Each structure stands twice: as structure tokens, then as C-alpha cells.
CSV table of C-alpha atoms in Angstrom, one decimal:
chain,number,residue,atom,x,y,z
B,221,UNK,CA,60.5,79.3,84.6
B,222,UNK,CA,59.9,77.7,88.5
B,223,UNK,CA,61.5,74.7,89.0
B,224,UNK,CA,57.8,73.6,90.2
B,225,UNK,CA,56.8,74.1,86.6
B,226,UNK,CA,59.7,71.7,85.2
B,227,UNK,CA,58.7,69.3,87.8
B,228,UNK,CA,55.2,69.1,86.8
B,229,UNK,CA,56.5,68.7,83.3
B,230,UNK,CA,58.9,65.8,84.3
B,231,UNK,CA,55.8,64.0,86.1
B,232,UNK,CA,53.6,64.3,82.8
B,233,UNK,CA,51.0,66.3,84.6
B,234,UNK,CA,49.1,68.1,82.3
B,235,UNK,CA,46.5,69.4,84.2
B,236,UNK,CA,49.1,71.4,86.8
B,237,UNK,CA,51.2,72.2,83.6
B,238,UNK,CA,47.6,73.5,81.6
B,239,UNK,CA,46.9,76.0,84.7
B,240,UNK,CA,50.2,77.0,85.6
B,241,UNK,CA,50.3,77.6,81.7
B,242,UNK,CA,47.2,80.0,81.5
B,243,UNK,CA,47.9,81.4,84.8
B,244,UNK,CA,51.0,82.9,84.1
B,245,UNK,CA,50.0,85.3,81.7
B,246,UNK,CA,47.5,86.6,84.2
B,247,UNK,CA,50.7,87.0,86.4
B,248,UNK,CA,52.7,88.6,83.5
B,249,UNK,CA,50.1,88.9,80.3
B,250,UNK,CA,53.9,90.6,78.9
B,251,UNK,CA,54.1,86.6,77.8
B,252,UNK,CA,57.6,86.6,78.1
B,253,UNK,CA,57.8,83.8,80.8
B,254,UNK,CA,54.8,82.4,79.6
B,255,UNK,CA,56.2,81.7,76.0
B,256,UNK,CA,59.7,80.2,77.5
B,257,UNK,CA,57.5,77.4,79.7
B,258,UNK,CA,54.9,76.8,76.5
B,259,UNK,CA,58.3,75.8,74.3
B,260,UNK,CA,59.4,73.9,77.2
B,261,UNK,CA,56.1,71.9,78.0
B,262,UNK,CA,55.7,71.7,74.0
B,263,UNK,CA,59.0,70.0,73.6
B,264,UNK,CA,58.7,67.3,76.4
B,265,UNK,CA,54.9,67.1,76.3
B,266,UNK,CA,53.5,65.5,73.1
B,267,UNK,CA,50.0,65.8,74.4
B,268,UNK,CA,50.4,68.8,76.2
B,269,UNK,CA,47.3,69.9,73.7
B,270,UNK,CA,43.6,68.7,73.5
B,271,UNK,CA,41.6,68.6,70.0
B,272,UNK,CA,39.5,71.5,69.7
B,273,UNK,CA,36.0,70.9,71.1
B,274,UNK,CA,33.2,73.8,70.7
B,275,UNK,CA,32.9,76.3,73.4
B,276,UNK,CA,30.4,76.1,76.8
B,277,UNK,CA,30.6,79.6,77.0
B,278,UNK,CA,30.0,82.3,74.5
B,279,UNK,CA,33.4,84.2,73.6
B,280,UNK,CA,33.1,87.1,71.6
B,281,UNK,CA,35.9,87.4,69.0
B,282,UNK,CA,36.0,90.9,69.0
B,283,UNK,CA,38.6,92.8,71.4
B,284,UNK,CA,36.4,95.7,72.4
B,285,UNK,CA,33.6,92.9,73.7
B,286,UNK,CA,36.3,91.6,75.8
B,287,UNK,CA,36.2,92.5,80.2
B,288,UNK,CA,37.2,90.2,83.3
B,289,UNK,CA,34.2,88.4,82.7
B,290,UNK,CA,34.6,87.3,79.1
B,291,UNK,CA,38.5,86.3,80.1
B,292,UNK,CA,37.3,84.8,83.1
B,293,UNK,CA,35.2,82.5,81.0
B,294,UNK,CA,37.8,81.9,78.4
B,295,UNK,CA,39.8,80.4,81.2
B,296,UNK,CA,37.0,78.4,82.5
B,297,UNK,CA,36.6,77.0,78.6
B,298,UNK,CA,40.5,76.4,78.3
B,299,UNK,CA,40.4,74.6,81.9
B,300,UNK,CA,37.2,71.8,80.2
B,301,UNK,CA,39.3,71.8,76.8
B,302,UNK,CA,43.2,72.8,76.5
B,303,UNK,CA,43.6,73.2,72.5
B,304,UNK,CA,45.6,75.5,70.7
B,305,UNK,CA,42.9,77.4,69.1
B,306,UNK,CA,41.7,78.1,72.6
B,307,UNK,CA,44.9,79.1,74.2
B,308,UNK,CA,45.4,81.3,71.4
B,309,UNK,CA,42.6,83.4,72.0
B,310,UNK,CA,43.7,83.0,75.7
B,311,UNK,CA,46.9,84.5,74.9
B,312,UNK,CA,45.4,87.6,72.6
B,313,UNK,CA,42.6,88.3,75.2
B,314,UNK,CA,45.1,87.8,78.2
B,315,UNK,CA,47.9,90.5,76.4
B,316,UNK,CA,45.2,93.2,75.4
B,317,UNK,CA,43.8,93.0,78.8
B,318,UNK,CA,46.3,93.5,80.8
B,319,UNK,CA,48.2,95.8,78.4
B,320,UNK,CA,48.1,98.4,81.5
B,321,UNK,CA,49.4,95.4,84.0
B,322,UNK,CA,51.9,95.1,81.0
B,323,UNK,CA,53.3,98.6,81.1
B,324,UNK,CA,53.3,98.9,85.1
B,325,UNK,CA,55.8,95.7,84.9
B,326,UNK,CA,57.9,97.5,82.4
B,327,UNK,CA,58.1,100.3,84.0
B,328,UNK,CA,58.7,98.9,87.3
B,329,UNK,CA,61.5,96.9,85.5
B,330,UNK,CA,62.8,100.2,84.2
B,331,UNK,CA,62.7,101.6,87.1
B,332,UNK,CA,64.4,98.6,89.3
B,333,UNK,CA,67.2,98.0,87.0
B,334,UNK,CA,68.1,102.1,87.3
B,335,UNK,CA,67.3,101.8,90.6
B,336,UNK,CA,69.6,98.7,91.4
B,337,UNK,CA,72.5,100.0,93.4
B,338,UNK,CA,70.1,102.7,94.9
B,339,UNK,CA,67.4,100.3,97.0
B,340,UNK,CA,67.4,96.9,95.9
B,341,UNK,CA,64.8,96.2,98.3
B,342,UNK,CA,62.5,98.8,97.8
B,343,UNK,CA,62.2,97.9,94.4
B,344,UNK,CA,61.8,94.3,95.5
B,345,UNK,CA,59.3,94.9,97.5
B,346,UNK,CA,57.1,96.6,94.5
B,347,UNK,CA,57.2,93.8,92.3
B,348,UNK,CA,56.2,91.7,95.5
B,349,UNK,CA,53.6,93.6,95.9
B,350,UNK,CA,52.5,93.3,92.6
B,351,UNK,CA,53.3,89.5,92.0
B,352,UNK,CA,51.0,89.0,95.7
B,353,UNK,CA,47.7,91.1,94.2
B,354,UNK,CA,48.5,89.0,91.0
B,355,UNK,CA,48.1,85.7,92.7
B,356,UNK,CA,44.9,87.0,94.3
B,357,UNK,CA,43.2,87.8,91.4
B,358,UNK,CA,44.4,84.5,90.2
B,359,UNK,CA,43.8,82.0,92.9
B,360,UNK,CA,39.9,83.6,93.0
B,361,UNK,CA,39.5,82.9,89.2
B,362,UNK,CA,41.2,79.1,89.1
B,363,UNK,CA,38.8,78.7,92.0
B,364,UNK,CA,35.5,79.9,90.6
B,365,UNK,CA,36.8,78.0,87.4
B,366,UNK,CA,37.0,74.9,89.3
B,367,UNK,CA,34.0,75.3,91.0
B,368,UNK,CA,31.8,75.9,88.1
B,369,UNK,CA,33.3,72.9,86.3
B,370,UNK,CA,32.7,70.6,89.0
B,371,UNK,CA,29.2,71.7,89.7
B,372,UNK,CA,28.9,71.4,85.1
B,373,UNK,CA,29.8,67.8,86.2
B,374,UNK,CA,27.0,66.9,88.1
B,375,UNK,CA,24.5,68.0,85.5
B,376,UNK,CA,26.5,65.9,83.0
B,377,UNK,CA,25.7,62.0,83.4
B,378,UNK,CA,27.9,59.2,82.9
B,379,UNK,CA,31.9,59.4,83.0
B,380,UNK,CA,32.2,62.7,81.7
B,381,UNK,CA,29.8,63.7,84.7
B,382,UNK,CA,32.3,62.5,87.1
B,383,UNK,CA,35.5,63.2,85.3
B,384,UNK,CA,34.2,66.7,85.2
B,385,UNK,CA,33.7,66.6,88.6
B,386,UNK,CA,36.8,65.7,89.6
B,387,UNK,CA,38.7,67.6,87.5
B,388,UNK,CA,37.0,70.6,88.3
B,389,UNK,CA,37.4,69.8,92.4
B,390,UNK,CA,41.5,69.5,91.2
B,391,UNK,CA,41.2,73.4,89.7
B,392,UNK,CA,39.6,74.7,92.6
B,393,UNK,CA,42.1,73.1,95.0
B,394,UNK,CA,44.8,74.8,93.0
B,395,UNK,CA,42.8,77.9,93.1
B,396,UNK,CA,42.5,77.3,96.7
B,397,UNK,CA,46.1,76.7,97.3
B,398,UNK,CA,47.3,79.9,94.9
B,399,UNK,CA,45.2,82.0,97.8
B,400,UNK,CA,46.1,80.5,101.0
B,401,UNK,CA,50.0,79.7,100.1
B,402,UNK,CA,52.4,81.5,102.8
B,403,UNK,CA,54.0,84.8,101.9
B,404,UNK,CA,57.5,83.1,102.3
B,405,UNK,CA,56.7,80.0,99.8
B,406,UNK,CA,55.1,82.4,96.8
B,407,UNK,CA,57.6,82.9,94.2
């Protein structure tokens, strides 16, 4: 768990804790990490969840329906409503997608730890590497997410029309940010 991550926690913000939340199992969908910062934000963040609202996009519940696309939107639908029903799905569709992603971080953990006294570096510089194409593929989706949630606001009138706006404007920023953070600062 980043110290950024207990600092958003701290501050009560529950949109940075929500996306760092659902981002890290695109970075490691082993849900290890994920599952420690979900107990911590749970036990210092009574409102850490939303009530379940019905779904924008159409999800299919079955696992052999489910691609990039389908996860992508998933995300997009946990972003506009953060409940536990829909970070659950989140969870199952984010393990059994990236159950390859999964097995390449084991074995490069395998592989590291027997590895250790040989190259530290080299190994290192794998899961780099691995952690930098993560954050790629992660920054573009928070940024389409945002995007498409902002633009949802301006069809929507009133206050949820601008809340959605802005909130959406927030997720692409963070997208944004994920893709253009230097080399030296990413975690």
C-alpha cells in the first residue's frame, strides 16, 4: 500500500481512494495489494461505498461474455456509482481477465526471489517494465472513463448534469496524470 493511498485515505477523498481502488487490480488483478488497501479504506472510510444504483452500461454476468471492452465499461459504471455489488463484479471480471497478467507476476516473482543474489536489477527492471505497460493501459482507460462521464454530464440537466461533469473532468485528469507521470516518480 503507497503512502499516497493512505494519504488520500487520511484526507477523506473518496473519489482518488475509488480509482486508486479499481485501478490496482488492473495493475495486479492477483488482488493481493488490492484487498490490503480495500480493508484499510473500509476501516477508516465509513462511506467509502455508494448504494447500488442500476447500470448505464450493459454488463453481461457471464465470464465468457467478458473482453477489454465489457471491463472497460464496468470501470466506467463503478467510476458514476462506487457500490459493493459493483466492485464485486469489478473484482471477479478484473481476476479472470487478467488471470494471464496474474501468472506472468507470479512467475516473475518466482523467478526474482530465486534470482535475488544473481541480478537484482535485472529482475527489477522486469517488473518495471511491467508495472510501466500497466500504467499505460491504465491511465488510457481512467481517461476515456473520465471523458465519457463528463461528456454523460452535459446531456444530463440540472446538478447531476454538472456534478457529472466535473467529476468526470477529475477521472480524466487522473487518467491524464497516470500517463504523463515521470519514470522516476511512478511507483
Amino acid at each position: 500500500m503507497t503512502q499516497e493511498f493512505k494519504q488520500a485515505v487520511q484526507q477523506h477523498d473518496l473519489a482518488s481512494v475509488r480509482m486508486m481502488l479499481s485501478n490496482e487490480l488492473l495493475f495486479d488483478p492477483r488482488g493481493e495489494s488490492f484487498g490490503e488497501m480495500l480493508a484499510y479504506a473500509k476501516d477508516n472510510l465509513p462511506d467509502l461505498f455508494e448504494t447500488e444504483r442500476p447500470s448505464r452500461f450493459s454488463i453481461p454476468s457471464e465470464p465468457k461474455e467478458w473482453n477489454a471492452d465489457v471491463l472497460s465499461k464496468m470501470k466506467r459504471d463503478l467510476n458514476i456509482n462506487f457500490s459493493v455489488e459493483k466492485l464485486a463484479l469489478f473484482v471477479e471480471m478484473a481476476k479472470f481477465l487478467g488471470k494471464d497478467k496474474a501468472e506472468t507476476l507470479n512467475d516473475n516473482e518466482t523467478k526474482n526471489k530465486s534470482n535475488d543474489s544473481k541480478n537484482t536489477d535485472s529482475s527489477h527492471e522486469v517488473t518495471t517494465v511491467h508495472r510501466k505497460i500497466s500504467r499505460k493501459k491504465a491511465g488510457t482507460i481512467v481517461t476515456g472513463s473520465g471523458a465519457i462521464i463528463a461528456i454523460t454530464g452535459l446531456f444530463v440537466e440540472g446538478t447531476l448534469g454538472t456534478v457529472l461533469t466535473i467529476a468526470g473532468g477529475v477521472v480524466a485528469v487522473g487518467g491524464v496524470i497516470l500517463l504523463s507521470v515521470p519514470k522516476k516518480q511512478q511507483p
